[in-house]
Tab-separated table of C-alpha atoms and ligand atoms in Angstrom:
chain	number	residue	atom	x	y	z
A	1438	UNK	CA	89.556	-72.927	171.034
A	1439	UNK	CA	89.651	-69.745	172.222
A	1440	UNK	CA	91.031	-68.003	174.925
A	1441	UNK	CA	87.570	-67.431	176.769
A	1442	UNK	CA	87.016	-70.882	176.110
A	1443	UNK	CA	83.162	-70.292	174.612
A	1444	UNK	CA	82.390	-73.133	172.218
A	1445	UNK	CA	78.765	-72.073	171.027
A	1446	UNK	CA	77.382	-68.910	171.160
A	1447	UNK	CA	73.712	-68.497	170.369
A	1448	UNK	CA	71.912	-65.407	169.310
A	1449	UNK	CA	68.502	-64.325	169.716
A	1450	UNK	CA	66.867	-61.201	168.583
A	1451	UNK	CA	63.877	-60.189	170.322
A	1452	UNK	CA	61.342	-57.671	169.965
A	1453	UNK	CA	58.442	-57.661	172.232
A	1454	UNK	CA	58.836	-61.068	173.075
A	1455	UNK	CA	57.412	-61.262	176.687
A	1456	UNK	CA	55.128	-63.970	176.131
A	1457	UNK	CA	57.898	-66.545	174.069
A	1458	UNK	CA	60.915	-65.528	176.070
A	1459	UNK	CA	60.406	-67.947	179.236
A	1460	UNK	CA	59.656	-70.967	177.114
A	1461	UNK	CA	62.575	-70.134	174.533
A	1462	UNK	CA	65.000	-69.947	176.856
A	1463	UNK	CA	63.922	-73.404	178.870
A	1464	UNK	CA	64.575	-75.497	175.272
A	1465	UNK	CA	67.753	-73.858	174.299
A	1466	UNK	CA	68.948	-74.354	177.852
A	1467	UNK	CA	67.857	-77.545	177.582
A	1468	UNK	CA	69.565	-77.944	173.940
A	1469	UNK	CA	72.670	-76.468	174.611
A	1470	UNK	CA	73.184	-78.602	177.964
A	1471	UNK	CA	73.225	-81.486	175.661
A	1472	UNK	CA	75.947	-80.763	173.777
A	1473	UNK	CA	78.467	-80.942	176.840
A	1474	UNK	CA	80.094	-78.169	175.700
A	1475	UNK	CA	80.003	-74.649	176.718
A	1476	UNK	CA	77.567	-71.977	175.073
A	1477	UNK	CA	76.450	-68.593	176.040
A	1478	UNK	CA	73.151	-67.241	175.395
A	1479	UNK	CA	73.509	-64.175	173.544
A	1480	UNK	CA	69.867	-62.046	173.652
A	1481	UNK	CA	69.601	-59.263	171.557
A	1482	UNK	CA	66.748	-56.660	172.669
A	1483	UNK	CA	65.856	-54.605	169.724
A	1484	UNK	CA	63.924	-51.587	171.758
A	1485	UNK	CA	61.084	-54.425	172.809
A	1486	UNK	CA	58.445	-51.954	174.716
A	1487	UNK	CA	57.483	-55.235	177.302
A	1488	UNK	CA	59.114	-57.206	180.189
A	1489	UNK	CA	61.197	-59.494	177.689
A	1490	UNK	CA	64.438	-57.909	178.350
A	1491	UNK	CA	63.724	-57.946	182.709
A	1492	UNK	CA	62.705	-61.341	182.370
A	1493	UNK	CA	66.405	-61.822	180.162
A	1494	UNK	CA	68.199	-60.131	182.797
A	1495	UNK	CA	66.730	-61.812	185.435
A	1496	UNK	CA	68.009	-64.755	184.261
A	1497	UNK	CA	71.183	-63.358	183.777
A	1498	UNK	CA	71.248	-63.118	187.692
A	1499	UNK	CA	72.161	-66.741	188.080
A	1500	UNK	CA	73.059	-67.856	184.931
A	1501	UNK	CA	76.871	-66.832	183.561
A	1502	UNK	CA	75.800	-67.982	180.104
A	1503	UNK	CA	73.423	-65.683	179.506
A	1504	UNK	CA	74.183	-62.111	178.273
A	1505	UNK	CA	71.513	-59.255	177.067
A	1506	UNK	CA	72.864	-56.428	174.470
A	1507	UNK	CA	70.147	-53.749	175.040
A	1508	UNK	CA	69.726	-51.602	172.177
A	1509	UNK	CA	68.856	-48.001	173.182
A	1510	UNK	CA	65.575	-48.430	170.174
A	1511	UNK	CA	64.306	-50.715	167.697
A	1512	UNK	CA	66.919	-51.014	164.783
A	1513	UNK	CA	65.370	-54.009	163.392
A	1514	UNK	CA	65.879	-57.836	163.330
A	1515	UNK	CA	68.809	-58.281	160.438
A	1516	UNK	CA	70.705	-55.195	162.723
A	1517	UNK	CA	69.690	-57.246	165.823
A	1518	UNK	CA	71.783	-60.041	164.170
A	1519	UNK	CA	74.955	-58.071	163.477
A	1520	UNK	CA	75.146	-56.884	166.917
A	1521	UNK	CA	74.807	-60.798	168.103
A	1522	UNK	CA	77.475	-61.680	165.842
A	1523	UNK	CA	79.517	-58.483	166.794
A	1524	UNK	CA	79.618	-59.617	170.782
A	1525	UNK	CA	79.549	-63.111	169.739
A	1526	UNK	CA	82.950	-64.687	171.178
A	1527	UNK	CA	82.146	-68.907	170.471
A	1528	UNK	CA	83.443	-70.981	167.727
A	1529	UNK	CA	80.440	-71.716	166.458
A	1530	UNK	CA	77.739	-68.859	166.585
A	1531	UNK	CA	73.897	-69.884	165.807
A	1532	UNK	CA	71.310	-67.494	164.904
A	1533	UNK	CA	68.259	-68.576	166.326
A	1534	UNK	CA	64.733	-66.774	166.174
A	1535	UNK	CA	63.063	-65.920	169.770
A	1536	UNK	CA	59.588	-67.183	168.538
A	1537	UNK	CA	60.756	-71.107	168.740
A	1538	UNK	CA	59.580	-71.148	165.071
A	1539	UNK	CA	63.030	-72.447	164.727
A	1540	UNK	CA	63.016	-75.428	166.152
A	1541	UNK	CA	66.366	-75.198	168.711
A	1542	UNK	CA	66.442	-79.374	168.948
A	1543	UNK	CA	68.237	-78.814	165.648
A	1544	UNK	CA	71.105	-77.020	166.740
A	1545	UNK	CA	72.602	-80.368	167.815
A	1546	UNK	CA	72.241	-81.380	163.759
A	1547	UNK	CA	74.214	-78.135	162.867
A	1548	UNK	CA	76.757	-79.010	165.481
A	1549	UNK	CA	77.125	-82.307	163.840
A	1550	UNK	CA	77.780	-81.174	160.293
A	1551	UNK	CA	80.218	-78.375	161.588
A	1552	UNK	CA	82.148	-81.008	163.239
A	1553	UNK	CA	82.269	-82.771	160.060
A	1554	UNK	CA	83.754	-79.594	158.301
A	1555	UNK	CA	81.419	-77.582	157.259
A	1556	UNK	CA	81.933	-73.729	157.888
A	1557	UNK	CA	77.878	-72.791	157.160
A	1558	UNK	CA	75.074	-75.036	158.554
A	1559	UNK	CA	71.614	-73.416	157.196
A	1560	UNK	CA	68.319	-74.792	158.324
A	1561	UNK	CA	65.981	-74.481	155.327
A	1562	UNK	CA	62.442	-74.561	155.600
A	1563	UNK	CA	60.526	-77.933	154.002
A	1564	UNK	CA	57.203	-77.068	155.045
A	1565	UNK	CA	55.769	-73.846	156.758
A	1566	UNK	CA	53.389	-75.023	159.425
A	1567	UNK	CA	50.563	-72.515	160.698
A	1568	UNK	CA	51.377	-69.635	158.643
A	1569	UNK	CA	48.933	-67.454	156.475
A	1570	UNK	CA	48.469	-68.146	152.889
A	1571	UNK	CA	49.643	-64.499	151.896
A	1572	UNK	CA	52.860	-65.077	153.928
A	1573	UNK	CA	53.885	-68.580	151.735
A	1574	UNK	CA	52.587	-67.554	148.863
A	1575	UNK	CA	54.865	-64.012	149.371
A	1576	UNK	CA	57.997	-65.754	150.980
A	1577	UNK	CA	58.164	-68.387	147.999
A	1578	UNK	CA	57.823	-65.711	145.282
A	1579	UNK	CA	60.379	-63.377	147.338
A	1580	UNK	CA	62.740	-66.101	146.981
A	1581	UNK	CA	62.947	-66.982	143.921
A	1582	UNK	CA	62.567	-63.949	142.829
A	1583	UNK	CA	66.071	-62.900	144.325
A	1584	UNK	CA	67.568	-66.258	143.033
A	1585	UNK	CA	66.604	-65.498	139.328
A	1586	UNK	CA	67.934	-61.235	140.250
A	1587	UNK	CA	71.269	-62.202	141.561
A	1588	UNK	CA	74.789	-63.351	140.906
A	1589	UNK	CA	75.286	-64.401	144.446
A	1590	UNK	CA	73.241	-67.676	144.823
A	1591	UNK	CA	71.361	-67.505	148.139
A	1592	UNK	CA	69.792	-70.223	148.929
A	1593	UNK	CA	65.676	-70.779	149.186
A	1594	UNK	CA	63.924	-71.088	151.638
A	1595	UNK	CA	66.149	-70.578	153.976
A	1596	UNK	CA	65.642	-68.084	156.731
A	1597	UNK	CA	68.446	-66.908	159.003
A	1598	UNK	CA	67.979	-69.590	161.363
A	1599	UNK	CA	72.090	-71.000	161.284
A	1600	UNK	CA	75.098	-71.806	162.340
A	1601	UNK	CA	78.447	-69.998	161.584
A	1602	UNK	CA	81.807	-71.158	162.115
A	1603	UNK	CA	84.051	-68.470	163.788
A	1604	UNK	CA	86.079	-67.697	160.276
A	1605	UNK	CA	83.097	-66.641	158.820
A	1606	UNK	CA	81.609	-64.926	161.820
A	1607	UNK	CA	84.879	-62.781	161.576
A	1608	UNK	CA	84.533	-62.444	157.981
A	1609	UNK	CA	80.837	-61.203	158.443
A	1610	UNK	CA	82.477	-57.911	160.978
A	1611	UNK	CA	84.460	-56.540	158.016
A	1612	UNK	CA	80.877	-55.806	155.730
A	1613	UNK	CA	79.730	-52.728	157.188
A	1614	UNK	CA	76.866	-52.235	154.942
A	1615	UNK	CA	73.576	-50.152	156.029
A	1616	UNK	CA	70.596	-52.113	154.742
A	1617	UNK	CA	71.442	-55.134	155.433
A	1618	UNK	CA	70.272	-58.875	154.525
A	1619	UNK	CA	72.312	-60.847	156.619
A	1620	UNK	CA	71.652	-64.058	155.117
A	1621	UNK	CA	72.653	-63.009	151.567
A	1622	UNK	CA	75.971	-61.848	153.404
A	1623	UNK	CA	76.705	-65.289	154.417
A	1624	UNK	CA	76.308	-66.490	150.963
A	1625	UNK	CA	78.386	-63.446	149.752
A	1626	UNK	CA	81.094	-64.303	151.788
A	1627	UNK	CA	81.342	-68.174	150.578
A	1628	UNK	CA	83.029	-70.781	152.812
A	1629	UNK	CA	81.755	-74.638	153.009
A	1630	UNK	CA	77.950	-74.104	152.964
A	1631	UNK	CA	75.768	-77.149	153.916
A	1632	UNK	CA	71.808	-76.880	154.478
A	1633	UNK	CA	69.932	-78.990	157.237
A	1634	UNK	CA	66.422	-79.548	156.396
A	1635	UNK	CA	63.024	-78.897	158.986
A	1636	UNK	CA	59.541	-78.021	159.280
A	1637	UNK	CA	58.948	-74.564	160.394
A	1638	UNK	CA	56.511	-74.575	163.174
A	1639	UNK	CA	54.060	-71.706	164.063
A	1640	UNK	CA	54.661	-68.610	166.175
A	1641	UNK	CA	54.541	-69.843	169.885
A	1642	UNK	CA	52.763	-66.955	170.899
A	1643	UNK	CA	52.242	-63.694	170.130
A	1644	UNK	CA	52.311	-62.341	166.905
A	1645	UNK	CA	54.586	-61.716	163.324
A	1646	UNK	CA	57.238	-58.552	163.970
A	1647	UNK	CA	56.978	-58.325	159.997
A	1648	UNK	CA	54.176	-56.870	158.745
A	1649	UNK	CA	54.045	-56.489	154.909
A	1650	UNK	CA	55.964	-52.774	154.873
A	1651	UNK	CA	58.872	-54.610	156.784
A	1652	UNK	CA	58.898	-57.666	154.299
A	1653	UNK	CA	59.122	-55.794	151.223
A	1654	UNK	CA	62.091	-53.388	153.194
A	1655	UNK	CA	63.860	-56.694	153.595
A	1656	UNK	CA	62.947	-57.899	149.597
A	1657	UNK	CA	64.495	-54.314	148.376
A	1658	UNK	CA	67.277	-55.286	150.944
A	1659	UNK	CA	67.768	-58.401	149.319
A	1660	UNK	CA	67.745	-57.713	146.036
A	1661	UNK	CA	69.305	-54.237	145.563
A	1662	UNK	CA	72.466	-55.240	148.055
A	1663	UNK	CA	73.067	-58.226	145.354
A	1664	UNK	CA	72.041	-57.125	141.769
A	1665	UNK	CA	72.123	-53.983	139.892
A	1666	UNK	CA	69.182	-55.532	137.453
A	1667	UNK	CA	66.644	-53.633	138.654
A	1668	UNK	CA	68.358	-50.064	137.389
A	1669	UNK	CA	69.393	-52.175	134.080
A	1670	UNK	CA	65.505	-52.201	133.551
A	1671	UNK	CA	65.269	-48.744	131.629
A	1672	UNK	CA	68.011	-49.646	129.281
A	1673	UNK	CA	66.293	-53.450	128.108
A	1674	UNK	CA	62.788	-51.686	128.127
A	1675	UNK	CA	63.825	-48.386	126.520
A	1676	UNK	CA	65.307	-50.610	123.743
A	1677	UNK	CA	62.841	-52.676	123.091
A	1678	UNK	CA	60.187	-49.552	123.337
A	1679	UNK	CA	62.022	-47.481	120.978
A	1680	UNK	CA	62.074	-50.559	118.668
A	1681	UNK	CA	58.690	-50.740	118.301
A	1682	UNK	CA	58.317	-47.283	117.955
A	1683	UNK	CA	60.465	-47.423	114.991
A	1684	UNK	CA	58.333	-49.944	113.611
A	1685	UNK	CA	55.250	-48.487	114.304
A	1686	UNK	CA	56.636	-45.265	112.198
A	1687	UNK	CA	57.146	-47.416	109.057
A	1688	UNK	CA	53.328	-48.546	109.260
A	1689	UNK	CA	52.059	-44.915	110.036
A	1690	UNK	CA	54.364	-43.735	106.765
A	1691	UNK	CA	53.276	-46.762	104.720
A	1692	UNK	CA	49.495	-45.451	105.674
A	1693	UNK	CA	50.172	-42.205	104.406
A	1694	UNK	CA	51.835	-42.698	101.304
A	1695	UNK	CA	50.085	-45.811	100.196
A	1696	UNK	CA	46.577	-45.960	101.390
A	1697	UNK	CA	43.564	-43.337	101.964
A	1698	UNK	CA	43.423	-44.258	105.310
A	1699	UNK	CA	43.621	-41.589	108.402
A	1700	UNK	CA	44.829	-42.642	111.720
A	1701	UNK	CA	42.729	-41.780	114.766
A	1702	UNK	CA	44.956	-41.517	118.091
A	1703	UNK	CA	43.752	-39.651	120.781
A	1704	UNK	CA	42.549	-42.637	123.495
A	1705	UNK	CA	45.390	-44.479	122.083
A	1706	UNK	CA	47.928	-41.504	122.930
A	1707	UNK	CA	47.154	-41.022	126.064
A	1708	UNK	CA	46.954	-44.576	127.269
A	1709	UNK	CA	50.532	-44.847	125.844
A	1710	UNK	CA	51.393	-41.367	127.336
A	1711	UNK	CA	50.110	-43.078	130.753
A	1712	UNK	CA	52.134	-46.605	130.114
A	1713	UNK	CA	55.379	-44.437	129.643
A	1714	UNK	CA	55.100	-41.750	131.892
A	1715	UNK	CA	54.423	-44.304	134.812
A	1716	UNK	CA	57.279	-46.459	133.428
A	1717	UNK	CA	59.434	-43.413	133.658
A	1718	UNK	CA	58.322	-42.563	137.115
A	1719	UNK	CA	58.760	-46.736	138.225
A	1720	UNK	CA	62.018	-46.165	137.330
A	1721	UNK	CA	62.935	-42.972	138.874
A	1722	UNK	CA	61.566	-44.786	142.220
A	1723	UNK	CA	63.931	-47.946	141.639
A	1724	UNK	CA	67.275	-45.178	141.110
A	1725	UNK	CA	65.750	-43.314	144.325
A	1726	UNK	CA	65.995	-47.007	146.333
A	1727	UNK	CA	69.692	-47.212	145.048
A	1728	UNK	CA	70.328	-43.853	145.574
A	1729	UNK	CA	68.996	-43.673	149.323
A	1730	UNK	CA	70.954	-46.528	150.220
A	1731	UNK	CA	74.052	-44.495	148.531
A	1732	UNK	CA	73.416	-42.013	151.257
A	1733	UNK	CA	72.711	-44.233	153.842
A	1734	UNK	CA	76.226	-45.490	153.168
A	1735	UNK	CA	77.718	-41.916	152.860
A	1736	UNK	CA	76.489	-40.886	156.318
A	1737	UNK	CA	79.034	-43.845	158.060
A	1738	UNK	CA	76.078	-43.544	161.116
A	1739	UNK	CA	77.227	-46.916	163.511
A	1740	UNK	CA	74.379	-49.869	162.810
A	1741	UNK	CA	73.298	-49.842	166.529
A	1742	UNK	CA	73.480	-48.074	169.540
A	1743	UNK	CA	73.707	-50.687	172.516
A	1744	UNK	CA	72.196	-49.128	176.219
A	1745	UNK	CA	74.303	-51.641	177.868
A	1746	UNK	CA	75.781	-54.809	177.984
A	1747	UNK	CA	74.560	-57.721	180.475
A	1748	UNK	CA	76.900	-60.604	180.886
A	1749	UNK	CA	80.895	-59.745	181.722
A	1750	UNK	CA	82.730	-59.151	179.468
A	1751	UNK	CA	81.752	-59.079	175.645
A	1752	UNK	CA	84.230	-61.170	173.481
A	1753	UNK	CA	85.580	-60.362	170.256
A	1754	UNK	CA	83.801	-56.511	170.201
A	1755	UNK	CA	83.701	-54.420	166.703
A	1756	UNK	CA	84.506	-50.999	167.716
B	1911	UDP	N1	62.739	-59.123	165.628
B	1911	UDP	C1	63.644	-58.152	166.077
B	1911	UDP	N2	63.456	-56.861	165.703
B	1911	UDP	C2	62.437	-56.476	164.890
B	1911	UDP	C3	61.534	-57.464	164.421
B	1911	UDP	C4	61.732	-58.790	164.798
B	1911	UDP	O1	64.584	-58.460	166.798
B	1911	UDP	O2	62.321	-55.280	164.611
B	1911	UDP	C5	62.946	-60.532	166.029
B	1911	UDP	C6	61.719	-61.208	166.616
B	1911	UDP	O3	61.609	-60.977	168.000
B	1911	UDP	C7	61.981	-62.668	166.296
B	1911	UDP	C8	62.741	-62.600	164.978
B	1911	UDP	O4	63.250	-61.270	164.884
B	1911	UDP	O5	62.823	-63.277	167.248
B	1911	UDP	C9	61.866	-62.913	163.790
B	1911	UDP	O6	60.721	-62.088	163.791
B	1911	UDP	P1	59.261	-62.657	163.526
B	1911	UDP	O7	59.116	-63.981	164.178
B	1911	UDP	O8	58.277	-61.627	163.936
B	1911	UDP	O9	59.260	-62.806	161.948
B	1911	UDP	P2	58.548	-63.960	161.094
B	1911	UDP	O10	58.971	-65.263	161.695
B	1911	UDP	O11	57.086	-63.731	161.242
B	1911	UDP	O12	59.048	-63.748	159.717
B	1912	MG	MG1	58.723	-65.765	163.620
């Protein structure tokens, strides 16, 4: 236990979240209570432009456990996370969306299977309840998608909806990285892993804070912070291209020398010229995403820039 003497600390990331925020915070109260134990309520407001982080501090007024890290803009959900984990001072710390799409009744599972030893308590997701066709359909593919691209194996399915045990919470403030996917981290950084299974539910209200731009930021996230196959791509493919070229020059020569016949090219040159010159330019956009998040890197910029911190004193701080 430690010295503060905070057993669970729970973060949520919110981002114009005015219409969840009241409801949200009745079941995790309500949750948390349960366990006996002593939690704090750690909201993260990502530059929401509504009431969500009044209504927060509000609260705050005449609750102790609950604590508001105001970001000074939107930095995005996965930075949202860091910061949570960052302030974080518990023994257990759950990651929790502020949408109750997560259901927060299954903390108390999580608890359960930490208590039993394990150091990583995912929830993964069974069954997506209310959600659009496009968004299954591109979650599913985006998953296994990074499975079959990297080395570290990240589980499917499996949002960021879990609980960490302090060791690897620590672990998780020494990876400084820029673009980050949080959940690939926790895989990265191994530990006892165990999944808990549920249903995810629909939004409560309001609506998704991902539209399609942000999902495929997260996908190139995902995959280029774990796997360097996407830049292997030219070599395979130039390979096998200049194989078949090779082969193609035998049956041009064995046209010439053998046979009468004359070889027309011209639609089939320039489709060909088309094929490669887009291939080449595919791949100078895949070396750009590596190479911007080179720079990224380079530039050291901090992940977040917190307005202020509600809530005494924060616990174990990064710098
Ligand atoms: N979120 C955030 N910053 C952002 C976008 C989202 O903190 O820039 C929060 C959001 O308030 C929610 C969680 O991240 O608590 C997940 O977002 P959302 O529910 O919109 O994503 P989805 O469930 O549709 O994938
Ligand atoms: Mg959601």
């Amino acid at each position: 236990m430690n010295e503060n003497e905070i057993r669970y600390s729970v973060i949520i990331p919110m981002y114009n979240e005015e219409e969840v925020i009241e409801e949200t915070y009745r079941r995790l109260k309500s949750v948390m209570s349960r366990t006996g134990e002593t939690y704090e309520l750690l909201f993260v407001n990502d530059g929401s432009r509504d009431r969500c982080a009044d209504i927060v501090r509000q609260y705050g007024e005449w609750d102790e456990s609950v604590k508001l890290i105001d970001f000074s803009r939107n930095f995005g959900h996965q930075i949202a996370i860091t910061a949570g984990m960052d302030y974080a001072s518990g023994d257990a710390v759950i990651i929790i969306d502020a949408d109750l799409q997560d259901p927060p009744e299954l903390i108390l599972s999580m608890i359960e299977l930490w208590k039993d030893g394990f150091e990583v308590v995912y929830a993964k997701r069974v069954k997506r309840n209310g959600e659009t066709r496009f968004k299954k359909w591109s979650a599913s593919l985006f998953y296994r998608v990074l499975r079959a691209s990297t080395d570290v194996a990240i589980p499917v399915d499996t949002g960021d909806f879990r609980l960490m045990d302090r060791k690897v919470c620590d672990q998780m403030k020494r990876l400084p990285e820029n673009n980050r996917f949080v959940r690939g981290l926790v895989s990265w950084v191994g530990f006892r892993q165990t999944a808990v299974e549920y249903e995810r539910d629909e939004r409560l209200a309001g609506e998704t804070k991902y539209p399609l731009k942000r999902m495929i930021k997260l996908c190139l996230d995902g995959i280029m912070s774990f796997s360097y196959k996407p830049l292997k791509l030219a070599g395979y493919a130039g390979a096998l291209l200049s194989g078949a070229g090779f082969l193609y020059l035998l049956y041009v020569l064995y046209l010439a020398l053998f046979t009468d016949a004359t070889n027309k090219g011209w639609p089939s040159l320039i489709a060909i010229m088309l094929i490669f010159n887009g291939f080449v330019l595919l791949m100078l956009g895949i070396m750009g995403e590596y190479i911007g998040r080179i720079y990224d890197e380079t530039k050291g910029r901090p992940l977040y820039i917190v307005r202020n911190f509600t809530g005494g004193a924060p616990g174990a701080m990064k710098e």
